Amino acid sequence: MALIDNHGRTINYLRLAVTDRCNLRCNYCMPSEGIAFAKNHSLLTLDELERVSRILVDLGIDKIRITGGEPFVRKDLMQLLEGLTQMEGLKDISITTNATLIGPHIDRLKALGIRNINVSLDAINKATFERITRRKQFDIVHNNLIRLITEGFNVRINFIVLENQNEQDIIPILKVMKHYNVSVRFLEEMPFNGGTKSFKGIKWNHKAILEHVREYFPDLYKLESPATSTSINYKIPRHTGTFGIIPSFTRTFCGSCNRLRVTATGDVITCLYGKPKANLRDLVRESEDDSEVKTLMNEVIGQRAKTGFEAQEEHAKTIFNNSMTSIGG
Ligand code: SAM
Ligand code: SF4
């Protein structure tokens, strides 16, 4: 079975947010006081997360990225991962994490064969990290990151370039990571809660980021990337890993978008820039019958916006008042 949208795009990738809670307060993601977190009973339970995943895998999803909030604040996360690794038809499970709490789980993740871990790290300077995240967790994140890389995980660092906050760390992070097999991906900031709060423009768009890196590393060159990749990837000669740029704000990737998002409360988001199109929680709570969820999913996938710019129109002239901690990035 395959999920194919009204523009002929096959949807095989689910980003599943397992919580909206987080132990950091990154200033581009959340206000310092946090957001109005969902009530416990509105979050999908472990069984519901498994069931929703199972139904979506039946429909054609073969890749699930676990995100949040911070996925590891959820005490039953490893149980969910164990369940997902047994799921027939699911080929790839990956995690996006701030790497503060992953340490005790690294051995088990390895044993489960979960290798693809994205670590969000927006600074290589401790003071800058603490300013952005509003928490003192740099050393633990740094240690866990290096451990993940040296233990052979396929690690990608997500670094959002923030005007007047961390641009001075762009070159240093590439230098520090020079001998590690890791991909450092620089992201354009999106105007969500706590961040720049406007769609008018950002200074650090993908061109500005690339030119900045090129000034220091003039012999960098572009790599071939898979069609569904959101990042444009580059290699700096003599660096073990690679780096990439994700144009989240300028969006050049919509034509090949293969992704679907389900939030921790069961909202279905068919485009990151649009509004939720359905909610699965009540449906799975009311009925044991999976066919209703399948019908609903086919319906919403059949009405997807063609591009993020089109989807964004739904927000009329307002800014997004949602936080990435609810949507999952
Ligand atoms: N807590 C985990 C983490 O930080 O990796 C997972 C959830 S976080 C919401 C997922 C991704 O969204 C992170 O890579 C984060 O950097 C990104 N993100 C959050 N707010 C963003 C924003 N305003 N613009 C672009 N990316 C954002
Ligand atoms: Fe937490 Fe991730 Fe948001 Fe930072 S980006 S506040 S780590 S959810």
mmCIF file of C-alpha atoms and ligand atoms in Angstrom:
data_model
loop_
_atom_site.group_PDB
_atom_site.id
_atom_site.type_symbol
_atom_site.label_atom_id
_atom_site.label_comp_id
_atom_site.label_asym_id
_atom_site.label_seq_id
_atom_site.Cartn_x
_atom_site.Cartn_y
_atom_site.Cartn_z
ATOM 1 C CA MET A 1 0.000 0.000 0.000
ATOM 2 C CA ALA A 2 1.155 3.553 -0.547
ATOM 3 C CA LEU A 3 0.027 6.962 0.610
ATOM 4 C CA ILE A 4 0.071 9.232 -2.436
ATOM 5 C CA ASP A 5 -1.010 12.849 -2.169
ATOM 6 C CA ASN A 6 -3.039 14.947 -4.602
ATOM 7 C CA HIS A 7 0.215 16.175 -6.206
ATOM 8 C CA GLY A 8 1.554 12.676 -6.854
ATOM 9 C CA ARG A 9 4.024 12.678 -3.961
ATOM 10 C CA THR A 10 4.450 9.412 -2.081
ATOM 11 C CA ILE A 11 4.298 9.906 1.674
ATOM 12 C CA ASN A 12 6.480 7.348 3.421
ATOM 13 C CA TYR A 13 8.042 9.334 6.248
ATOM 14 C CA LEU A 14 6.356 10.060 9.572
ATOM 15 C CA ARG A 15 7.674 12.488 12.156
ATOM 16 C CA LEU A 16 6.078 11.353 15.373
ATOM 17 C CA ALA A 17 6.202 13.714 18.359
ATOM 18 C CA VAL A 18 5.958 11.681 21.549
ATOM 19 C CA THR A 19 5.694 14.606 23.964
ATOM 20 C CA ASP A 20 5.513 18.391 23.949
ATOM 21 C CA ARG A 21 7.525 18.631 27.181
ATOM 22 C CA CYS A 22 11.167 19.576 27.230
ATOM 23 C CA ASN A 23 13.929 20.051 29.773
ATOM 24 C CA LEU A 24 15.507 22.897 27.756
ATOM 25 C CA ARG A 25 14.006 26.247 26.804
ATOM 26 C CA CYS A 26 15.720 27.075 23.498
ATOM 27 C CA ASN A 27 14.826 30.685 22.857
ATOM 28 C CA TYR A 28 13.888 30.129 19.187
ATOM 29 C CA CYS A 29 11.510 27.312 20.174
ATOM 30 C CA MET A 30 9.813 28.324 23.426
ATOM 31 C CA PRO A 31 9.393 31.317 25.679
ATOM 32 C CA SER A 32 11.377 31.067 28.942
ATOM 33 C CA GLU A 33 8.280 30.197 30.961
ATOM 34 C CA GLY A 34 7.510 27.298 28.583
ATOM 35 C CA ILE A 35 4.256 26.958 26.690
ATOM 36 C CA ALA A 36 0.823 25.791 27.806
ATOM 37 C CA PHE A 37 1.806 22.125 27.707
ATOM 38 C CA ALA A 38 -0.910 19.623 26.839
ATOM 39 C CA LYS A 39 -2.618 17.892 29.760
ATOM 40 C CA ASN A 40 -1.315 14.389 30.426
ATOM 41 C CA HIS A 41 -4.532 12.711 29.339
ATOM 42 C CA SER A 42 -4.436 14.473 25.964
ATOM 43 C CA LEU A 43 -1.066 12.968 25.092
ATOM 44 C CA LEU A 44 -1.144 9.713 23.155
ATOM 45 C CA THR A 45 -0.365 6.785 25.442
ATOM 46 C CA LEU A 46 2.305 4.218 24.642
ATOM 47 C CA ASP A 47 -0.336 1.859 23.218
ATOM 48 C CA GLU A 48 -1.880 4.630 21.162
ATOM 49 C CA LEU A 49 1.494 5.689 19.762
ATOM 50 C CA GLU A 50 2.140 2.090 18.783
ATOM 51 C CA ARG A 51 -1.266 1.676 17.232
ATOM 52 C CA VAL A 52 -1.101 4.915 15.247
ATOM 53 C CA SER A 53 2.366 3.912 14.021
ATOM 54 C CA ARG A 54 1.131 0.445 13.071
ATOM 55 C CA ILE A 55 -1.815 1.871 11.088
ATOM 56 C CA LEU A 56 0.409 4.361 9.279
ATOM 57 C CA VAL A 57 2.991 1.688 8.490
ATOM 58 C CA ASP A 58 0.150 -0.424 7.058
ATOM 59 C CA LEU A 59 -0.702 2.564 4.875
ATOM 60 C CA GLY A 60 2.830 2.840 3.513
ATOM 61 C CA ILE A 61 4.991 4.703 6.033
ATOM 62 C CA ASP A 62 8.375 2.973 6.214
ATOM 63 C CA LYS A 63 10.416 5.547 8.079
ATOM 64 C CA ILE A 64 9.577 7.069 11.464
ATOM 65 C CA ARG A 65 11.494 9.829 13.181
ATOM 66 C CA ILE A 66 10.770 10.195 16.886
ATOM 67 C CA THR A 67 10.751 13.804 17.997
ATOM 68 C CA GLY A 68 9.083 16.089 20.541
ATOM 69 C CA GLY A 69 9.467 18.104 22.824
ATOM 70 C CA GLU A 70 12.385 16.142 24.101
ATOM 71 C CA PRO A 71 11.629 12.471 23.359
ATOM 72 C CA PHE A 72 13.760 11.204 26.260
ATOM 73 C CA VAL A 73 11.697 13.024 28.916
ATOM 74 C CA ARG A 74 9.119 10.331 28.196
ATOM 75 C CA LYS A 75 9.793 7.459 30.587
ATOM 76 C CA ASP A 76 8.309 4.840 28.248
ATOM 77 C CA LEU A 77 10.278 5.950 25.191
ATOM 78 C CA MET A 78 12.551 2.895 25.118
ATOM 79 C CA GLN A 79 9.481 0.649 25.315
ATOM 80 C CA LEU A 80 7.996 2.422 22.312
ATOM 81 C CA LEU A 81 11.272 2.045 20.421
ATOM 82 C CA GLU A 82 11.415 -1.659 21.253
ATOM 83 C CA GLY A 83 7.890 -2.033 19.852
ATOM 84 C CA LEU A 84 8.714 -0.101 16.704
ATOM 85 C CA THR A 85 11.813 -2.183 15.987
ATOM 86 C CA GLN A 86 9.553 -5.264 15.858
ATOM 87 C CA MET A 87 7.125 -3.636 13.418
ATOM 88 C CA GLU A 88 7.079 -5.358 10.063
ATOM 89 C CA GLY A 89 7.288 -2.933 7.159
ATOM 90 C CA LEU A 90 9.072 -0.241 9.156
ATOM 91 C CA LYS A 91 12.562 0.031 7.690
ATOM 92 C CA ASP A 92 14.043 3.010 9.487
ATOM 93 C CA ILE A 93 13.626 4.473 12.975
ATOM 94 C CA SER A 94 15.460 7.658 13.840
ATOM 95 C CA ILE A 95 15.407 10.137 16.709
ATOM 96 C CA THR A 96 15.806 13.892 17.044
ATOM 97 C CA THR A 97 17.041 14.851 20.500
ATOM 98 C CA ASN A 98 18.771 17.571 22.465
ATOM 99 C CA ALA A 99 21.115 14.814 23.778
ATOM 100 C CA THR A 100 20.785 15.790 27.441
ATOM 101 C CA LEU A 101 19.129 12.546 28.583
ATOM 102 C CA ILE A 102 20.207 9.991 25.969
ATOM 103 C CA GLY A 103 23.395 8.871 27.798
ATOM 104 C CA PRO A 104 21.967 5.928 29.808
ATOM 105 C CA HIS A 105 20.152 4.604 26.721
ATOM 106 C CA ILE A 106 23.010 4.582 24.224
ATOM 107 C CA ASP A 107 23.898 0.895 24.663
ATOM 108 C CA ARG A 108 20.279 -0.217 24.311
ATOM 109 C CA LEU A 109 19.744 1.972 21.231
ATOM 110 C CA LYS A 110 22.775 0.360 19.672
ATOM 111 C CA ALA A 111 21.485 -3.116 20.521
ATOM 112 C CA LEU A 112 18.114 -2.244 18.965
ATOM 113 C CA GLY A 113 19.868 -1.205 15.768
ATOM 114 C CA ILE A 114 18.661 2.405 15.963
ATOM 115 C CA ARG A 115 21.548 4.253 14.362
ATOM 116 C CA ASN A 116 20.237 7.552 13.010
ATOM 117 C CA ILE A 117 20.310 10.245 15.658
ATOM 118 C CA ASN A 118 19.939 13.971 15.041
ATOM 119 C CA VAL A 119 21.329 16.089 17.849
ATOM 120 C CA SER A 120 20.257 19.719 18.153
ATOM 121 C CA LEU A 121 23.273 21.785 19.101
ATOM 122 C CA ASP A 122 23.250 25.475 18.266
ATOM 123 C CA ALA A 123 26.586 26.462 19.770
ATOM 124 C CA ILE A 124 30.030 25.031 20.383
ATOM 125 C CA ASN A 125 30.770 27.700 22.952
ATOM 126 C CA LYS A 126 29.387 26.828 26.375
ATOM 127 C CA ALA A 127 28.187 30.338 27.297
ATOM 128 C CA THR A 128 26.416 30.721 23.959
ATOM 129 C CA PHE A 129 24.766 27.321 24.384
ATOM 130 C CA GLU A 130 23.548 28.254 27.859
ATOM 131 C CA ARG A 131 22.207 31.590 26.647
ATOM 132 C CA ILE A 132 20.238 29.960 23.835
ATOM 133 C CA THR A 133 18.924 26.942 25.763
ATOM 134 C CA ARG A 134 18.524 28.830 29.076
ATOM 135 C CA ARG A 135 19.896 25.748 30.843
ATOM 136 C CA LYS A 136 23.360 24.574 31.966
ATOM 137 C CA GLN A 137 23.642 21.306 30.069
ATOM 138 C CA PHE A 138 26.483 21.933 27.646
ATOM 139 C CA ASP A 139 29.004 19.439 29.046
ATOM 140 C CA ILE A 140 26.552 16.566 29.159
ATOM 141 C CA VAL A 141 25.319 17.283 25.615
ATOM 142 C CA HIS A 142 28.870 17.539 24.328
ATOM 143 C CA ASN A 143 29.873 14.257 26.017
ATOM 144 C CA ASN A 144 26.817 12.396 24.751
ATOM 145 C CA LEU A 145 27.338 13.753 21.244
ATOM 146 C CA ILE A 146 30.962 12.615 21.089
ATOM 147 C CA ARG A 147 29.990 9.244 22.545
ATOM 148 C CA LEU A 148 27.279 8.754 19.914
ATOM 149 C CA ILE A 149 29.707 9.604 17.117
ATOM 150 C CA THR A 150 32.533 7.424 18.406
ATOM 151 C CA GLU A 151 30.196 4.495 19.036
ATOM 152 C CA GLY A 152 29.334 4.510 15.344
ATOM 153 C CA PHE A 153 25.878 6.102 15.280
ATOM 154 C CA ASN A 154 24.994 8.017 12.170
ATOM 155 C CA VAL A 155 24.869 11.455 13.805
ATOM 156 C CA ARG A 156 23.706 14.715 12.314
ATOM 157 C CA ILE A 157 23.968 17.954 14.237
ATOM 158 C CA ASN A 158 21.171 20.460 13.736
ATOM 159 C CA PHE A 159 22.422 24.019 14.243
ATOM 160 C CA ILE A 160 19.912 26.838 13.740
ATOM 161 C CA VAL A 161 21.668 30.015 12.698
ATOM 162 C CA LEU A 162 20.339 32.836 14.859
ATOM 163 C CA GLU A 163 21.157 36.446 14.163
ATOM 164 C CA ASN A 164 23.219 38.059 16.962
ATOM 165 C CA GLN A 165 23.301 34.810 18.912
ATOM 166 C CA ASN A 166 25.448 32.068 17.403
ATOM 167 C CA GLU A 167 26.729 33.090 13.969
ATOM 168 C CA GLN A 168 30.225 33.345 15.489
ATOM 169 C CA ASP A 169 30.070 29.576 16.164
ATOM 170 C CA ILE A 170 29.440 28.484 12.544
ATOM 171 C CA ILE A 171 33.113 28.136 11.610
ATOM 172 C CA PRO A 172 34.260 26.889 15.063
ATOM 173 C CA ILE A 173 31.738 24.033 15.090
ATOM 174 C CA LEU A 174 32.989 22.896 11.673
ATOM 175 C CA LYS A 175 36.561 23.047 12.958
ATOM 176 C CA VAL A 176 35.794 21.147 16.176
ATOM 177 C CA MET A 177 33.975 18.454 14.178
ATOM 178 C CA LYS A 178 36.684 18.244 11.484
ATOM 179 C CA HIS A 179 37.917 14.792 12.519
ATOM 180 C CA TYR A 180 34.535 13.321 13.425
ATOM 181 C CA ASN A 181 32.285 11.402 11.073
ATOM 182 C CA VAL A 182 29.284 13.679 11.509
ATOM 183 C CA SER A 183 27.136 15.891 9.348
ATOM 184 C CA VAL A 184 26.659 19.438 10.670
ATOM 185 C CA ARG A 185 23.464 20.909 9.238
ATOM 186 C CA PHE A 186 22.800 24.621 9.478
ATOM 187 C CA LEU A 187 19.112 25.498 9.527
ATOM 188 C CA GLU A 188 17.350 28.706 8.726
ATOM 189 C CA GLU A 189 15.291 29.839 11.679
ATOM 190 C CA MET A 190 11.509 29.610 11.438
ATOM 191 C CA PRO A 191 9.380 32.277 13.098
ATOM 192 C CA PHE A 192 7.709 30.176 15.788
ATOM 193 C CA ASN A 193 6.969 30.955 19.408
ATOM 194 C CA GLY A 194 9.877 32.492 21.214
ATOM 195 C CA GLY A 195 11.826 33.136 18.025
ATOM 196 C CA THR A 196 12.086 35.995 15.558
ATOM 197 C CA LYS A 197 8.279 35.991 15.273
ATOM 198 C CA SER A 198 7.925 37.304 11.767
ATOM 199 C CA PHE A 199 7.826 35.920 8.260
ATOM 200 C CA LYS A 200 9.267 39.166 6.881
ATOM 201 C CA GLY A 201 12.783 37.916 6.511
ATOM 202 C CA ILE A 202 15.802 36.432 8.101
ATOM 203 C CA LYS A 203 19.382 37.504 7.748
ATOM 204 C CA TRP A 204 20.845 34.010 7.819
ATOM 205 C CA ASN A 205 19.194 32.437 4.811
ATOM 206 C CA HIS A 206 20.854 29.484 3.078
ATOM 207 C CA LYS A 207 22.805 31.713 0.691
ATOM 208 C CA ALA A 208 24.212 33.837 3.516
ATOM 209 C CA ILE A 209 25.183 30.726 5.476
ATOM 210 C CA LEU A 210 26.906 29.166 2.467
ATOM 211 C CA GLU A 211 28.817 32.340 1.621
ATOM 212 C CA HIS A 212 29.946 32.658 5.224
ATOM 213 C CA VAL A 213 31.301 29.109 5.246
ATOM 214 C CA ARG A 214 32.847 29.531 1.794
ATOM 215 C CA GLU A 215 34.831 32.575 2.926
ATOM 216 C CA TYR A 216 36.649 30.403 5.430
ATOM 217 C CA PHE A 217 36.664 27.172 3.407
ATOM 218 C CA PRO A 218 36.861 28.342 -0.243
ATOM 219 C CA ASP A 219 37.442 24.823 -1.611
ATOM 220 C CA LEU A 220 34.172 23.345 -0.280
ATOM 221 C CA TYR A 221 32.088 21.581 -2.899
ATOM 222 C CA LYS A 222 28.499 20.432 -3.279
ATOM 223 C CA LEU A 223 27.480 16.789 -2.882
ATOM 224 C CA GLU A 224 24.706 14.864 -4.573
ATOM 225 C CA SER A 225 21.735 14.459 -2.186
ATOM 226 C CA PRO A 226 18.699 12.176 -2.351
ATOM 227 C CA ALA A 227 15.655 13.824 -3.964
ATOM 228 C CA THR A 228 13.703 13.840 -0.701
ATOM 229 C CA SER A 229 16.527 15.394 1.322
ATOM 230 C CA THR A 230 15.689 18.727 2.948
ATOM 231 C CA SER A 231 19.361 19.657 3.209
ATOM 232 C CA ILE A 232 21.742 20.756 0.495
ATOM 233 C CA ASN A 233 24.992 19.016 1.361
ATOM 234 C CA TYR A 234 28.630 19.977 1.004
ATOM 235 C CA LYS A 235 32.069 18.598 1.671
ATOM 236 C CA ILE A 236 35.096 20.472 2.904
ATOM 237 C CA PRO A 237 38.275 18.719 1.730
ATOM 238 C CA ARG A 238 40.174 17.005 4.580
ATOM 239 C CA HIS A 239 37.107 17.062 6.862
ATOM 240 C CA THR A 240 35.936 13.571 7.816
ATOM 241 C CA GLY A 241 32.254 14.469 7.811
ATOM 242 C CA THR A 242 30.082 16.757 5.719
ATOM 243 C CA PHE A 243 27.944 19.799 6.278
ATOM 244 C CA GLY A 244 24.539 20.806 5.006
ATOM 245 C CA ILE A 245 22.157 23.715 4.890
ATOM 246 C CA ILE A 246 18.409 23.343 5.426
ATOM 247 C CA PRO A 247 16.374 26.154 3.899
ATOM 248 C CA SER A 248 13.475 25.761 6.360
ATOM 249 C CA PHE A 249 12.413 29.354 5.876
ATOM 250 C CA THR A 250 12.961 29.765 2.132
ATOM 251 C CA ARG A 251 11.698 26.243 1.405
ATOM 252 C CA THR A 252 13.105 24.815 -1.785
ATOM 253 C CA PHE A 253 12.200 21.243 -0.912
ATOM 254 C CA CYS A 254 8.376 21.125 -1.134
ATOM 255 C CA GLY A 255 8.293 19.502 -4.595
ATOM 256 C CA SER A 256 9.666 16.236 -3.231
ATOM 257 C CA CYS A 257 8.132 16.367 0.252
ATOM 258 C CA ASN A 258 7.462 12.835 1.517
ATOM 259 C CA ARG A 259 6.600 13.638 5.125
ATOM 260 C CA LEU A 260 3.733 13.596 7.484
ATOM 261 C CA ARG A 261 3.652 14.770 11.100
ATOM 262 C CA VAL A 262 1.663 13.491 14.041
ATOM 263 C CA THR A 263 1.922 15.517 17.237
ATOM 264 C CA ALA A 264 1.956 14.159 20.790
ATOM 265 C CA THR A 265 -1.755 14.960 21.082
ATOM 266 C CA GLY A 266 -2.573 13.153 17.828
ATOM 267 C CA ASP A 267 -2.889 16.138 15.498
ATOM 268 C CA VAL A 268 -2.131 15.302 11.881
ATOM 269 C CA ILE A 269 -0.004 17.909 10.130
ATOM 270 C CA THR A 270 0.391 17.387 6.393
ATOM 271 C CA CYS A 271 2.628 20.431 5.908
ATOM 272 C CA LEU A 272 4.872 22.002 8.545
ATOM 273 C CA TYR A 273 3.718 25.465 7.509
ATOM 274 C CA GLY A 274 -0.013 24.754 7.659
ATOM 275 C CA LYS A 275 -2.570 23.993 10.351
ATOM 276 C CA PRO A 276 -3.423 20.518 11.684
ATOM 277 C CA LYS A 277 -5.802 18.709 9.349
ATOM 278 C CA ALA A 278 -7.264 16.079 11.685
ATOM 279 C CA ASN A 279 -6.851 14.548 15.108
ATOM 280 C CA LEU A 280 -6.373 10.824 15.632
ATOM 281 C CA ARG A 281 -6.537 10.643 19.422
ATOM 282 C CA ASP A 282 -10.291 10.586 19.906
ATOM 283 C CA LEU A 283 -10.704 8.321 16.919
ATOM 284 C CA VAL A 284 -8.359 5.667 18.328
ATOM 285 C CA ARG A 285 -9.901 6.072 21.795
ATOM 286 C CA GLU A 286 -13.459 5.637 20.540
ATOM 287 C CA SER A 287 -13.034 2.675 18.268
ATOM 288 C CA GLU A 288 -10.980 -0.480 17.899
ATOM 289 C CA ASP A 289 -11.546 -0.322 14.179
ATOM 290 C CA ASP A 290 -8.491 0.929 12.283
ATOM 291 C CA SER A 291 -10.365 1.502 9.050
ATOM 292 C CA GLU A 292 -11.745 4.880 10.204
ATOM 293 C CA VAL A 293 -8.232 6.170 10.820
ATOM 294 C CA LYS A 294 -7.140 4.836 7.432
ATOM 295 C CA THR A 295 -10.031 6.555 5.657
ATOM 296 C CA LEU A 296 -9.299 9.834 7.427
ATOM 297 C CA MET A 297 -5.595 9.641 6.582
ATOM 298 C CA ASN A 298 -6.311 8.995 2.922
ATOM 299 C CA GLU A 299 -8.668 11.965 2.943
ATOM 300 C CA VAL A 300 -6.184 14.443 4.415
ATOM 301 C CA ILE A 301 -3.302 13.172 2.285
ATOM 302 C CA GLY A 302 -5.564 13.695 -0.722
ATOM 303 C CA GLN A 303 -5.880 17.391 0.126
ATOM 304 C CA ARG A 304 -2.306 18.426 0.767
ATOM 305 C CA ALA A 305 -1.086 21.906 -0.020
ATOM 306 C CA LYS A 306 1.326 21.945 -2.931
ATOM 307 C CA THR A 307 3.937 24.062 -1.159
ATOM 308 C CA GLY A 308 4.675 25.466 2.276
ATOM 309 C CA PHE A 309 3.858 28.927 0.966
ATOM 310 C CA GLU A 310 0.371 27.783 -0.015
ATOM 311 C CA ALA A 311 -0.110 26.067 3.365
ATOM 312 C CA GLN A 312 1.081 29.165 5.180
ATOM 313 C CA GLU A 313 -1.852 31.129 3.718
ATOM 314 C CA GLU A 314 -4.018 29.269 6.227
ATOM 315 C CA HIS A 315 -2.435 31.316 8.945
ATOM 316 C CA ALA A 316 -3.765 34.412 7.148
ATOM 317 C CA LYS A 317 -1.739 37.419 8.119
ATOM 318 C CA THR A 318 -0.795 36.171 11.537
ATOM 319 C CA ILE A 319 2.423 34.597 12.668
ATOM 320 C CA PHE A 320 2.483 31.006 13.795
ATOM 321 C CA ASN A 321 1.555 30.903 17.438
ATOM 322 C CA ASN A 322 2.580 27.305 17.741
ATOM 323 C CA SER A 323 5.866 26.134 19.149
ATOM 324 C CA MET A 324 8.106 23.570 17.478
ATOM 325 C CA THR A 325 7.977 21.713 20.773
ATOM 326 C CA SER A 326 4.356 20.830 19.940
ATOM 327 C CA ILE A 327 4.943 20.187 16.242
ATOM 328 C CA GLY A 328 8.202 18.257 16.526
ATOM 329 C CA GLY A 329 10.266 20.249 14.034
HETATM 330 N N1 SAM B 1 13.979 18.375 21.598
HETATM 331 C C1 SAM B 1 14.475 17.748 20.429
HETATM 332 C C2 SAM B 1 15.553 18.561 19.795
HETATM 333 O O1 SAM B 1 15.685 19.747 20.118
HETATM 334 O O2 SAM B 1 16.266 18.013 18.960
HETATM 335 C C3 SAM B 1 13.407 17.405 19.404
HETATM 336 C C4 SAM B 1 12.318 18.412 19.168
HETATM 337 S S1 SAM B 1 12.831 19.931 18.432
HETATM 338 C C5 SAM B 1 11.324 20.848 18.412
HETATM 339 C C6 SAM B 1 13.038 19.396 16.756
HETATM 340 C C7 SAM B 1 13.845 20.314 15.896
HETATM 341 O O3 SAM B 1 13.125 21.515 15.693
HETATM 342 C C8 SAM B 1 15.193 20.707 16.506
HETATM 343 O O4 SAM B 1 16.234 20.350 15.611
HETATM 344 C C9 SAM B 1 15.085 22.179 16.644
HETATM 345 O O5 SAM B 1 16.329 22.794 16.445
HETATM 346 C C10 SAM B 1 14.061 22.548 15.593
HETATM 347 N N2 SAM B 1 13.424 23.833 15.839
HETATM 348 C C11 SAM B 1 12.789 24.273 16.944
HETATM 349 N N3 SAM B 1 12.371 25.551 16.801
HETATM 350 C C12 SAM B 1 12.759 25.938 15.548
HETATM 351 C C13 SAM B 1 12.652 27.136 14.799
HETATM 352 N N4 SAM B 1 12.054 28.224 15.287
HETATM 353 N N5 SAM B 1 13.158 27.157 13.549
HETATM 354 C C14 SAM B 1 13.767 26.060 13.003
HETATM 355 N N6 SAM B 1 13.903 24.896 13.660
HETATM 356 C C15 SAM B 1 13.414 24.830 14.923
HETATM 357 FE FE1 SF4 B 2 13.440 21.558 23.708
HETATM 358 FE FE2 SF4 B 2 14.149 20.814 21.278
HETATM 359 FE FE3 SF4 B 2 12.593 22.972 21.655
HETATM 360 FE FE4 SF4 B 2 15.114 23.066 22.425
HETATM 361 S S1 SF4 B 2 14.376 22.796 20.312
HETATM 362 S S2 SF4 B 2 13.336 23.749 23.642
HETATM 363 S S3 SF4 B 2 15.504 21.033 23.054
HETATM 364 S S4 SF4 B 2 12.048 20.897 22.053
#
